[in-house]
Short mmCIF file of C-alpha atoms in Angstrom, two decimals:
data_model
loop_
_atom_site.label_atom_id
_atom_site.label_comp_id
_atom_site.label_asym_id
_atom_site.label_seq_id
_atom_site.Cartn_x
_atom_site.Cartn_y
_atom_site.Cartn_z
CA MET A 1 0.39 0.46 -0.38
CA VAL A 2 1.11 3.99 -0.92
CA ASP A 3 2.29 5.11 2.59
CA ALA A 4 0.28 8.59 3.50
CA SER A 5 2.75 11.04 3.18
CA ALA A 6 3.45 9.62 -1.00
CA ALA A 7 -0.13 9.58 -1.88
CA ARG A 8 -0.46 13.17 -0.77
CA GLU A 9 2.22 13.58 -2.67
CA ARG A 10 1.02 11.87 -6.17
CA ALA A 11 -2.00 11.21 -8.48
CA PHE A 12 -3.55 8.89 -10.01
CA SER A 13 -4.80 8.12 -14.14
CA PHE A 14 -7.63 6.21 -15.05
CA GLY A 15 -10.11 6.32 -18.11
CA PRO A 16 -10.98 9.98 -18.62
CA PHE A 17 -9.71 10.00 -15.21
CA ARG A 18 -8.02 11.36 -12.40
CA LEU A 19 -7.77 11.19 -8.78
CA LEU A 20 -5.91 13.24 -6.19
CA PRO A 21 -6.71 11.93 -3.24
CA SER A 22 -4.57 15.09 -1.12
CA ARG A 23 -7.40 17.61 -2.24
CA GLN A 24 -9.87 14.68 -2.95
CA LEU A 25 -11.28 15.87 -5.77
CA LEU A 26 -11.60 13.58 -9.36
CA LEU A 27 -11.66 15.12 -12.44
CA GLU A 28 -12.74 13.98 -15.79
CA GLU A 29 -11.34 15.29 -18.16
CA ASP A 30 -9.95 18.34 -16.22
CA ARG A 31 -13.96 18.83 -14.69
CA PRO A 32 -15.19 17.68 -11.11
CA VAL A 33 -16.49 15.43 -10.64
CA ARG A 34 -19.62 15.25 -7.29
CA LEU A 35 -18.64 12.54 -4.97
CA GLY A 36 -19.54 12.06 -1.86
CA HIS A 37 -16.20 12.59 1.14
CA ARG A 38 -17.05 8.43 1.86
CA SER A 39 -17.31 6.99 -2.12
CA LEU A 40 -13.24 8.66 -2.66
CA GLU A 41 -11.93 7.85 0.31
CA LEU A 42 -12.96 3.95 -0.96
CA LEU A 43 -12.01 4.70 -4.40
CA THR A 44 -8.72 5.49 -2.83
CA ALA A 45 -8.04 2.60 -0.95
CA LEU A 46 -8.88 1.03 -4.01
CA VAL A 47 -6.71 2.98 -6.62
CA GLU A 48 -4.52 2.99 -4.62
CA ARG A 49 -4.12 -0.79 -4.54
CA SER A 50 -5.52 -1.35 -7.77
CA GLY A 51 -4.98 -4.98 -9.25
CA GLU A 52 -4.69 -6.36 -5.52
CA LEU A 53 -8.02 -7.13 -3.38
CA VAL A 54 -9.27 -4.35 -1.09
CA THR A 55 -11.50 -6.65 1.57
CA LYS A 56 -14.61 -5.23 3.06
CA ALA A 57 -13.82 -4.74 6.55
CA GLU A 58 -10.38 -2.40 5.51
CA LEU A 59 -12.68 -0.30 2.98
CA MET A 60 -14.73 -0.08 6.06
CA ALA A 61 -11.93 1.45 8.05
CA ARG A 62 -11.02 3.77 5.51
CA ALA A 63 -14.09 5.04 5.38
CA TRP A 64 -16.02 5.05 8.50
CA PRO A 65 -12.50 5.46 10.34
CA GLY A 66 -13.57 4.63 14.40
CA VAL A 67 -17.32 4.23 13.24
CA VAL A 68 -18.90 0.74 13.05
CA VAL A 69 -21.45 0.00 10.66
CA GLU A 70 -23.58 -3.10 8.30
CA GLU A 71 -22.29 -3.51 4.76
CA GLY A 72 -25.03 -2.61 3.44
CA ASN A 73 -23.98 0.83 3.49
CA LEU A 74 -20.89 0.45 2.00
CA ARG A 75 -23.28 -1.69 -0.51
CA VAL A 76 -24.55 1.62 -1.09
CA GLN A 77 -20.68 4.18 -1.56
CA MET A 78 -20.07 1.44 -4.38
CA THR A 79 -23.15 1.83 -5.71
CA ALA A 80 -22.82 4.88 -6.20
CA LEU A 81 -19.17 5.18 -7.00
CA ARG A 82 -19.42 2.89 -10.11
CA LYS A 83 -22.59 5.39 -11.49
CA ALA A 84 -20.05 8.95 -11.07
CA LEU A 85 -18.32 5.96 -12.82
CA GLY A 86 -19.75 5.22 -15.61
CA GLU A 87 -19.13 1.75 -14.96
CA GLY A 88 -20.61 -0.47 -18.34
CA ARG A 89 -19.89 2.71 -20.44
CA HIS A 90 -18.12 1.81 -23.72
CA GLY A 91 -17.56 -1.57 -21.52
CA HIS A 92 -15.61 0.01 -19.12
CA ARG A 93 -15.09 -1.68 -16.03
CA TYR A 94 -13.42 -0.10 -13.08
CA VAL A 95 -14.51 -2.17 -9.43
CA ALA A 96 -14.79 -5.60 -9.30
CA SER A 97 -16.67 -7.58 -6.76
CA VAL A 98 -15.17 -10.25 -4.64
CA SER A 99 -17.79 -12.29 -3.78
CA GLY A 100 -18.12 -12.55 -0.10
CA ARG A 101 -14.91 -10.78 -0.22
CA GLY A 102 -14.36 -7.20 -0.82
CA TYR A 103 -13.46 -5.93 -4.24
CA ARG A 104 -10.83 -4.83 -6.88
CA PHE A 105 -9.83 -1.93 -8.88
CA VAL A 106 -9.84 -3.61 -12.24
CA ALA A 107 -8.49 -0.55 -15.29
CA PRO A 108 -5.05 0.18 -15.71
CA VAL A 109 -3.95 2.96 -13.24
CA GLU A 110 -0.97 5.21 -13.62
CA ARG A 111 0.94 7.27 -10.93
CA SER A 112 2.35 10.74 -11.29
CA GLU A 113 3.11 13.91 -9.99
CA PRO A 114 0.21 16.53 -9.03
CA ALA A 115 0.25 18.94 -12.33
CA VAL A 116 1.02 22.54 -11.17
CA HIS A 117 -1.99 24.10 -11.32
CA HIS A 118 -4.13 23.58 -9.58
CA PRO A 119 -7.77 24.09 -10.66
CA ALA A 120 -10.57 26.56 -9.94
CA ALA A 121 -11.70 27.14 -6.29
CA PRO A 122 -15.33 25.21 -6.99
CA ARG A 123 -18.47 27.78 -8.41
CA LEU A 124 -21.11 27.71 -5.33
CA HIS A 125 -23.57 25.13 -5.62
CA ASN A 126 -26.00 22.95 -3.73
CA LEU A 127 -26.30 20.43 -7.15
CA PRO A 128 -27.28 16.80 -5.91
CA LEU A 129 -24.49 14.14 -7.46
CA SER A 130 -26.25 12.65 -11.05
CA SER A 131 -27.12 8.99 -10.67
CA MET A 132 -27.25 8.83 -14.18
CA ARG A 133 -25.70 10.71 -17.26
CA ALA A 134 -27.82 11.75 -20.03
CA ILE A 135 -27.36 9.24 -22.26
CA GLY A 136 -28.57 10.17 -26.06
CA ARG A 137 -29.30 13.58 -24.81
CA ALA A 138 -26.74 15.81 -26.28
CA ASP A 139 -29.36 17.79 -28.45
CA ALA A 140 -31.41 18.74 -25.73
CA LEU A 141 -28.43 19.40 -24.01
CA GLY A 142 -26.79 21.23 -26.47
CA ALA A 143 -30.14 23.45 -26.35
CA VAL A 144 -30.80 24.05 -23.42
CA LEU A 145 -27.59 25.21 -23.50
CA GLN A 146 -27.20 26.77 -25.62
CA GLN A 147 -31.24 29.25 -24.99
CA LEU A 148 -30.21 29.78 -21.16
CA PRO A 149 -28.35 32.59 -22.16
CA ARG A 150 -30.84 34.38 -25.11
CA HIS A 151 -34.00 33.19 -22.52
CA ARG A 152 -34.36 34.52 -18.73
CA ILE A 153 -36.60 31.45 -17.95
CA VAL A 154 -36.10 27.82 -19.53
CA SER A 155 -38.81 25.09 -18.83
CA ILE A 156 -37.61 21.53 -20.16
CA VAL A 157 -40.79 19.17 -20.10
CA GLY A 158 -42.52 16.46 -20.63
CA PRO A 159 -44.36 13.33 -19.20
CA GLY A 160 -42.54 11.81 -15.95
CA GLY A 161 -40.00 9.68 -15.80
CA ILE A 162 -38.43 10.45 -19.49
CA GLY A 163 -35.25 12.29 -17.44
CA LYS A 164 -36.10 15.71 -17.60
CA THR A 165 -34.12 16.74 -13.85
CA THR A 166 -31.18 14.17 -15.81
CA VAL A 167 -31.15 16.45 -18.27
CA ALA A 168 -31.68 20.20 -15.97
CA LEU A 169 -28.92 19.04 -13.80
CA ALA A 170 -25.96 17.75 -16.76
CA ALA A 171 -27.21 21.12 -18.19
CA ALA A 172 -26.37 22.98 -15.02
CA ASP A 173 -22.35 21.07 -14.49
CA ALA A 174 -22.10 22.41 -17.75
CA LEU A 175 -23.38 26.97 -17.22
CA PHE A 176 -21.25 26.66 -13.34
CA ALA A 177 -18.57 28.67 -15.27
CA ALA A 178 -21.93 31.61 -16.52
CA TYR A 179 -23.26 32.79 -12.87
CA GLU A 180 -20.68 34.19 -10.58
CA ASP A 181 -22.60 33.38 -7.51
CA GLY A 182 -23.79 30.34 -8.71
CA ILE A 183 -26.72 27.76 -9.55
CA TRP A 184 -29.35 26.41 -6.70
CA PHE A 185 -31.18 23.75 -7.13
CA VAL A 186 -35.27 23.35 -6.05
CA ASP A 187 -36.53 19.99 -5.64
CA LEU A 188 -40.63 20.53 -5.35
CA ALA A 189 -41.28 17.03 -5.75
CA PRO A 190 -41.52 17.09 -1.59
CA LEU A 191 -44.36 19.37 -1.45
CA ARG A 192 -47.70 19.47 -0.96
CA ASP A 193 -48.42 22.97 -0.30
CA PRO A 194 -48.49 25.60 -3.56
CA GLN A 195 -47.95 27.92 -0.22
CA LEU A 196 -44.30 27.22 0.27
CA VAL A 197 -42.52 27.43 -2.62
CA PRO A 198 -40.59 30.41 -1.97
CA GLY A 199 -40.12 29.73 1.84
CA THR A 200 -38.45 26.64 -0.10
CA VAL A 201 -37.05 28.17 -2.56
CA ALA A 202 -35.55 30.61 0.08
CA PHE A 203 -33.75 28.28 1.84
CA ALA A 204 -31.94 26.32 -1.19
CA LEU A 205 -30.54 29.18 -1.19
CA GLY A 206 -28.98 29.89 2.49
CA LEU A 207 -31.68 33.47 2.49
CA THR A 208 -33.28 33.59 5.49
CA ALA A 209 -37.44 35.36 5.33
CA ARG A 210 -37.66 38.55 6.06
CA SER A 211 -41.31 38.98 5.49
CA GLN A 212 -44.54 37.48 4.62
CA ASP A 213 -44.25 38.09 1.34
CA VAL A 214 -40.77 35.76 1.08
CA THR A 215 -40.89 35.91 -2.65
CA GLY A 216 -40.38 39.76 -3.03
CA GLY A 217 -37.81 39.78 0.27
CA LEU A 218 -36.13 36.66 -2.28
CA THR A 219 -36.08 38.76 -5.28
CA ALA A 220 -34.22 42.14 -3.35
CA ASP A 221 -32.03 40.01 -1.85
CA LEU A 222 -31.53 38.40 -5.19
CA ARG A 223 -30.97 42.12 -7.54
CA ASN A 224 -27.23 41.99 -7.50
CA LYS A 225 -26.46 38.50 -8.00
CA ARG A 226 -25.68 36.12 -10.99
CA LEU A 227 -27.13 32.99 -10.39
CA LEU A 228 -28.63 29.85 -11.60
CA ILE A 229 -31.97 28.32 -10.06
CA LEU A 230 -33.38 24.98 -11.15
CA LEU A 231 -37.02 24.82 -9.82
CA ASP A 232 -36.84 21.18 -10.59
CA ASN A 233 -41.18 18.94 -10.34
CA CYS A 234 -42.92 22.03 -10.49
CA GLU A 235 -45.79 20.56 -12.46
CA HIS A 236 -47.80 19.61 -8.60
CA VAL A 237 -47.64 23.33 -7.85
CA ILE A 238 -46.91 24.90 -11.20
CA GLY A 239 -49.05 28.10 -10.14
CA ALA A 240 -46.61 28.82 -6.87
CA ALA A 241 -43.35 28.41 -9.24
CA ALA A 242 -44.59 30.39 -11.80
CA ALA A 243 -45.62 33.50 -9.82
CA VAL A 244 -41.94 32.23 -7.78
CA ALA A 245 -40.26 32.71 -11.31
CA GLU A 246 -42.37 35.33 -12.41
CA ARG A 247 -41.61 37.36 -9.53
CA LEU A 248 -37.96 36.52 -9.96
CA ILE A 249 -36.97 37.43 -13.37
CA ALA A 250 -39.38 40.80 -13.57
CA GLY A 251 -36.78 42.42 -9.90
CA ALA A 252 -33.50 40.54 -9.89
CA PRO A 253 -32.07 41.16 -13.58
CA GLY A 254 -29.00 38.91 -13.61
CA VAL A 255 -31.50 35.63 -12.08
CA HIS A 256 -32.10 32.91 -14.71
CA VAL A 257 -34.78 30.38 -13.84
CA LEU A 258 -33.63 26.64 -15.29
CA ALA A 259 -37.51 24.15 -14.59
CA THR A 260 -38.14 20.53 -15.02
CA SER A 261 -41.87 20.41 -15.41
CA ARG A 262 -44.70 17.60 -16.75
CA GLU A 263 -46.07 21.15 -18.65
CA PRO A 264 -45.00 24.58 -19.53
CA LEU A 265 -45.01 27.41 -16.49
CA ARG A 266 -46.70 29.81 -19.00
CA LEU A 267 -45.20 32.68 -18.48
CA ARG A 268 -44.33 35.49 -21.04
CA GLU A 269 -40.60 35.27 -21.39
CA GLU A 270 -40.26 31.88 -21.16
CA HIS A 271 -39.13 29.13 -23.03
CA VAL A 272 -40.25 26.02 -23.25
CA HIS A 273 -37.75 22.75 -24.39
CA ARG A 274 -40.13 19.40 -24.70
CA LEU A 275 -37.79 16.19 -24.35
CA PRO A 276 -38.52 13.22 -26.57
CA PRO A 277 -38.08 9.45 -25.92
CA LEU A 278 -35.08 7.98 -25.96
CA THR A 279 -34.66 6.16 -29.55
CA SER A 280 -34.93 2.77 -30.43
CA PRO A 281 -34.32 0.47 -33.20
CA PRO A 282 -37.05 0.48 -35.28
CA GLY A 283 -39.54 -2.28 -35.61
CA ARG A 284 -38.98 -5.71 -37.21
CA SER A 285 -35.38 -4.90 -37.87
CA ASP A 286 -32.58 -7.04 -36.75
CA PRO A 287 -30.08 -5.13 -35.46
CA THR A 288 -26.34 -6.52 -34.61
CA ALA A 289 -24.93 -4.90 -31.01
CA ALA A 290 -22.60 -1.99 -33.00
CA GLU A 291 -26.18 -0.71 -34.60
CA ALA A 292 -27.71 -1.48 -31.95
CA LEU A 293 -25.91 0.21 -29.46
CA SER A 294 -25.84 3.03 -31.88
CA PHE A 295 -29.40 4.27 -30.12
CA PRO A 296 -29.71 5.38 -27.26
CA ALA A 297 -32.04 3.91 -25.31
CA VAL A 298 -30.02 1.09 -26.27
CA GLN A 299 -27.25 2.62 -24.49
CA LEU A 300 -28.67 2.80 -21.41
CA PHE A 301 -29.77 -0.04 -20.82
CA VAL A 302 -26.41 -2.07 -21.16
CA GLU A 303 -25.36 0.54 -19.22
CA ARG A 304 -27.52 -0.12 -15.96
CA ALA A 305 -27.18 -3.15 -17.30
CA THR A 306 -23.86 -3.86 -16.07
CA ALA A 307 -23.79 -2.32 -13.67
CA SER A 308 -26.57 -4.63 -12.20
CA ARG A 309 -24.72 -7.13 -13.60
CA GLU A 310 -21.00 -7.21 -14.09
CA ASP A 311 -20.46 -10.66 -16.57
CA PHE A 312 -23.86 -8.91 -18.38
CA ALA A 313 -22.73 -9.74 -21.82
CA PHE A 314 -24.10 -7.53 -24.87
CA GLY A 315 -23.64 -9.87 -28.09
CA ASP A 316 -25.11 -9.91 -31.96
CA ALA A 317 -27.36 -12.72 -29.83
CA GLU A 318 -29.28 -10.46 -27.60
CA ALA A 319 -29.50 -6.40 -29.33
CA PRO A 320 -32.48 -7.94 -30.98
CA VAL A 321 -33.97 -8.76 -26.81
CA VAL A 322 -32.78 -5.70 -25.99
CA ALA A 323 -34.07 -3.43 -28.62
CA GLU A 324 -37.53 -5.23 -27.88
CA ILE A 325 -37.63 -4.36 -24.59
CA CYS A 326 -37.13 -0.92 -25.83
CA ARG A 327 -39.26 -0.33 -27.88
CA ARG A 328 -41.65 -1.48 -25.55
CA LEU A 329 -40.22 0.21 -22.57
CA ASP A 330 -41.67 3.22 -25.78
CA GLY A 331 -37.69 5.36 -24.63
CA ILE A 332 -38.92 6.29 -21.45
CA ALA A 333 -35.52 6.81 -19.38
CA LEU A 334 -37.10 5.55 -15.58
CA ALA A 335 -39.13 2.31 -16.90
CA ILE A 336 -35.72 1.59 -18.96
CA GLU A 337 -33.38 2.18 -16.26
CA LEU A 338 -35.77 -0.07 -13.75
CA ALA A 339 -35.85 -3.41 -16.12
CA ALA A 340 -32.01 -3.13 -16.61
CA ALA A 341 -31.85 -3.87 -13.21
CA ARG A 342 -33.78 -6.97 -13.38
CA VAL A 343 -31.31 -7.82 -15.34
CA ASP A 344 -29.20 -9.87 -12.39
CA ALA A 345 -32.37 -11.31 -11.34
CA PHE A 346 -34.02 -13.17 -14.72
CA GLY A 347 -32.34 -12.46 -18.02
CA ILE A 348 -32.77 -10.33 -20.87
CA ARG A 349 -34.98 -13.50 -22.21
CA GLU A 350 -37.26 -13.68 -19.16
CA LEU A 351 -37.53 -9.86 -18.75
CA SER A 352 -39.01 -9.98 -22.59
CA ALA A 353 -41.47 -12.41 -21.83
CA LEU A 354 -42.78 -10.61 -18.29
CA LEU A 355 -42.62 -7.30 -19.80
CA ASP A 356 -46.32 -8.88 -21.51
CA ASP A 357 -47.55 -8.95 -17.44
CA GLY A 358 -46.81 -5.87 -16.26
CA PHE A 359 -44.12 -6.05 -15.45
CA ARG A 360 -42.86 -2.82 -16.10
CA LEU A 361 -44.80 -0.93 -13.14
CA ARG A 362 -43.92 -3.93 -10.90
CA SER A 363 -40.28 -3.53 -10.81
CA ARG A 364 -38.85 -1.66 -8.67
CA GLY A 365 -35.48 0.45 -8.95
CA ARG A 366 -32.90 2.31 -6.42
CA ARG A 367 -33.82 1.82 -3.13
CA THR A 368 -32.14 5.47 -2.78
CA ALA A 369 -34.94 7.10 -5.36
CA PRO A 370 -37.75 9.29 -4.49
CA ALA A 371 -40.35 6.93 -4.18
CA ARG A 372 -42.29 8.48 -7.36
CA GLN A 373 -39.14 6.75 -9.06
CA GLN A 374 -39.31 3.22 -7.77
CA THR A 375 -42.05 1.57 -9.64
CA MET A 376 -43.50 2.42 -13.01
CA ALA A 377 -46.25 2.29 -11.33
CA ALA A 378 -45.47 5.11 -8.76
CA THR A 379 -44.79 7.19 -11.68
CA LEU A 380 -48.18 7.07 -12.66
CA ASP A 381 -50.00 7.40 -9.63
CA TRP A 382 -47.67 10.16 -9.11
CA SER A 383 -48.60 11.49 -12.11
CA TYR A 384 -53.05 10.83 -12.05
CA GLY A 385 -53.02 12.90 -9.12
CA LEU A 386 -51.85 15.77 -10.33
CA LEU A 387 -55.21 15.71 -13.31
CA PRO A 388 -57.79 17.74 -11.49
CA GLU A 389 -61.20 15.65 -12.06
CA ASP A 390 -62.71 16.29 -15.56
CA GLU A 391 -59.66 15.24 -16.47
CA ARG A 392 -58.59 11.98 -14.87
CA ALA A 393 -62.22 11.08 -15.85
CA ILE A 394 -61.21 11.57 -19.60
CA LEU A 395 -57.94 9.37 -18.96
CA CYS A 396 -60.56 6.86 -17.90
CA ARG A 397 -62.83 6.81 -20.95
CA LEU A 398 -59.66 6.71 -23.04
CA ALA A 399 -57.47 4.34 -21.71
CA VAL A 400 -60.64 1.37 -24.06
CA PHE A 401 -58.82 2.09 -27.17
CA ALA A 402 -55.41 0.10 -27.50
CA GLY A 403 -53.37 2.01 -30.17
CA ASP A 404 -53.84 5.32 -31.83
CA PHE A 405 -56.56 6.84 -32.59
CA THR A 406 -58.29 10.03 -33.58
CA LEU A 407 -59.58 13.01 -32.29
CA GLU A 408 -63.70 12.29 -33.26
CA ALA A 409 -62.56 8.62 -31.87
CA ALA A 410 -61.54 10.15 -28.25
CA CYS A 411 -64.35 13.17 -28.52
CA ALA A 412 -67.27 10.33 -29.16
CA VAL A 413 -65.27 8.01 -26.13
CA ALA A 414 -64.64 11.26 -23.54
CA ALA A 415 -67.71 12.90 -24.11
CA GLY A 416 -70.21 12.88 -21.50
CA ASP A 417 -71.41 14.88 -17.72
CA ALA A 418 -69.69 17.37 -18.13
CA ILE A 419 -67.13 17.20 -21.19
CA ALA A 420 -69.44 18.36 -23.90
CA GLY A 421 -66.48 18.00 -26.60
CA PRO A 422 -63.10 18.55 -28.14
CA GLU A 423 -62.51 21.32 -25.91
CA GLY A 424 -62.54 19.32 -22.50
CA ILE A 425 -60.77 17.48 -24.43
CA HIS A 426 -57.79 19.63 -25.01
#
């Protein structure tokens, strides 16, 4: 093992990453990777002894010195570490599990003296660590990055599970240098009372409400600041979120707002970017592995399946099955992630068969994910709960259609009671 004094003087390079232990810093192509302290300690312990088995006891002692913790804590941190490294991306492998014993760092590692120049001090932010790369979202990400300098408020809009938050966080990562007073993430999903939106925004920015008009005070505090506020999951408190965003835009010229929602905020200065599903190979095709991997939905499935099962093999024989799974999941990122995570239990062919039996709705995802994202059924329940009563009635009536349908057919089925025609359906 490299002793502590030597480790402080060295850097470790592997794949596109560079680890600087003395600064608790992991860089990917010279950009900082957001990673928790314990995950960084685990990575350092593994990289220092690359190729060697590092036992679970050694790793827990390193990450939790002097504290007795359950082994499950180690698994959680290792999962976060693998996701941050993009385990399985382009076939790269970094950390291998040794069943019942520990872990081994398996990628080639180069040891070198740290670079002379030091990276700039990290910008102010409270962004969470994103658990997913923005696979297949280069166009969407580029569009958002182009729109934000020209529009004070940009909304990423789409159905539940499509990947709105993933794209928003990727955009925020790329914009650190543009906002000298920081980028601030505000998760509105836990709120049930719209009146709490202004206070939640103020709390996320570390500001204290000094009057009953929280939004007014917040606007005054930010009047001379240049920052980006990311309002995530606006749909269920959309009126209050829109009101806060509108006053901030009007009263604080250096503030920009990036929002994610199932529907637009409908503000005058708002620019809406609608996020489409991930593309899959066309139906009735028999793609090779290389052909299938040119489609983002398949890329996401393979990356998530590899993270779930280290020996997952994706070749020409598996490509048509995975392509069919992605098509049947409509390119919805959350549904693909949930399905791929169960490859370890079922294999891809049985997984494909299970989709006929509502498996896509029941399959459970990460334990640490919000409750509404742990199953597709929970996501649908969340969406359904946001609908007004008449829209719920229309949705239930339209459920008789198994495929495409015309507006005229929808009117014939959905009309009734207070719903008289196309106006109600729209």
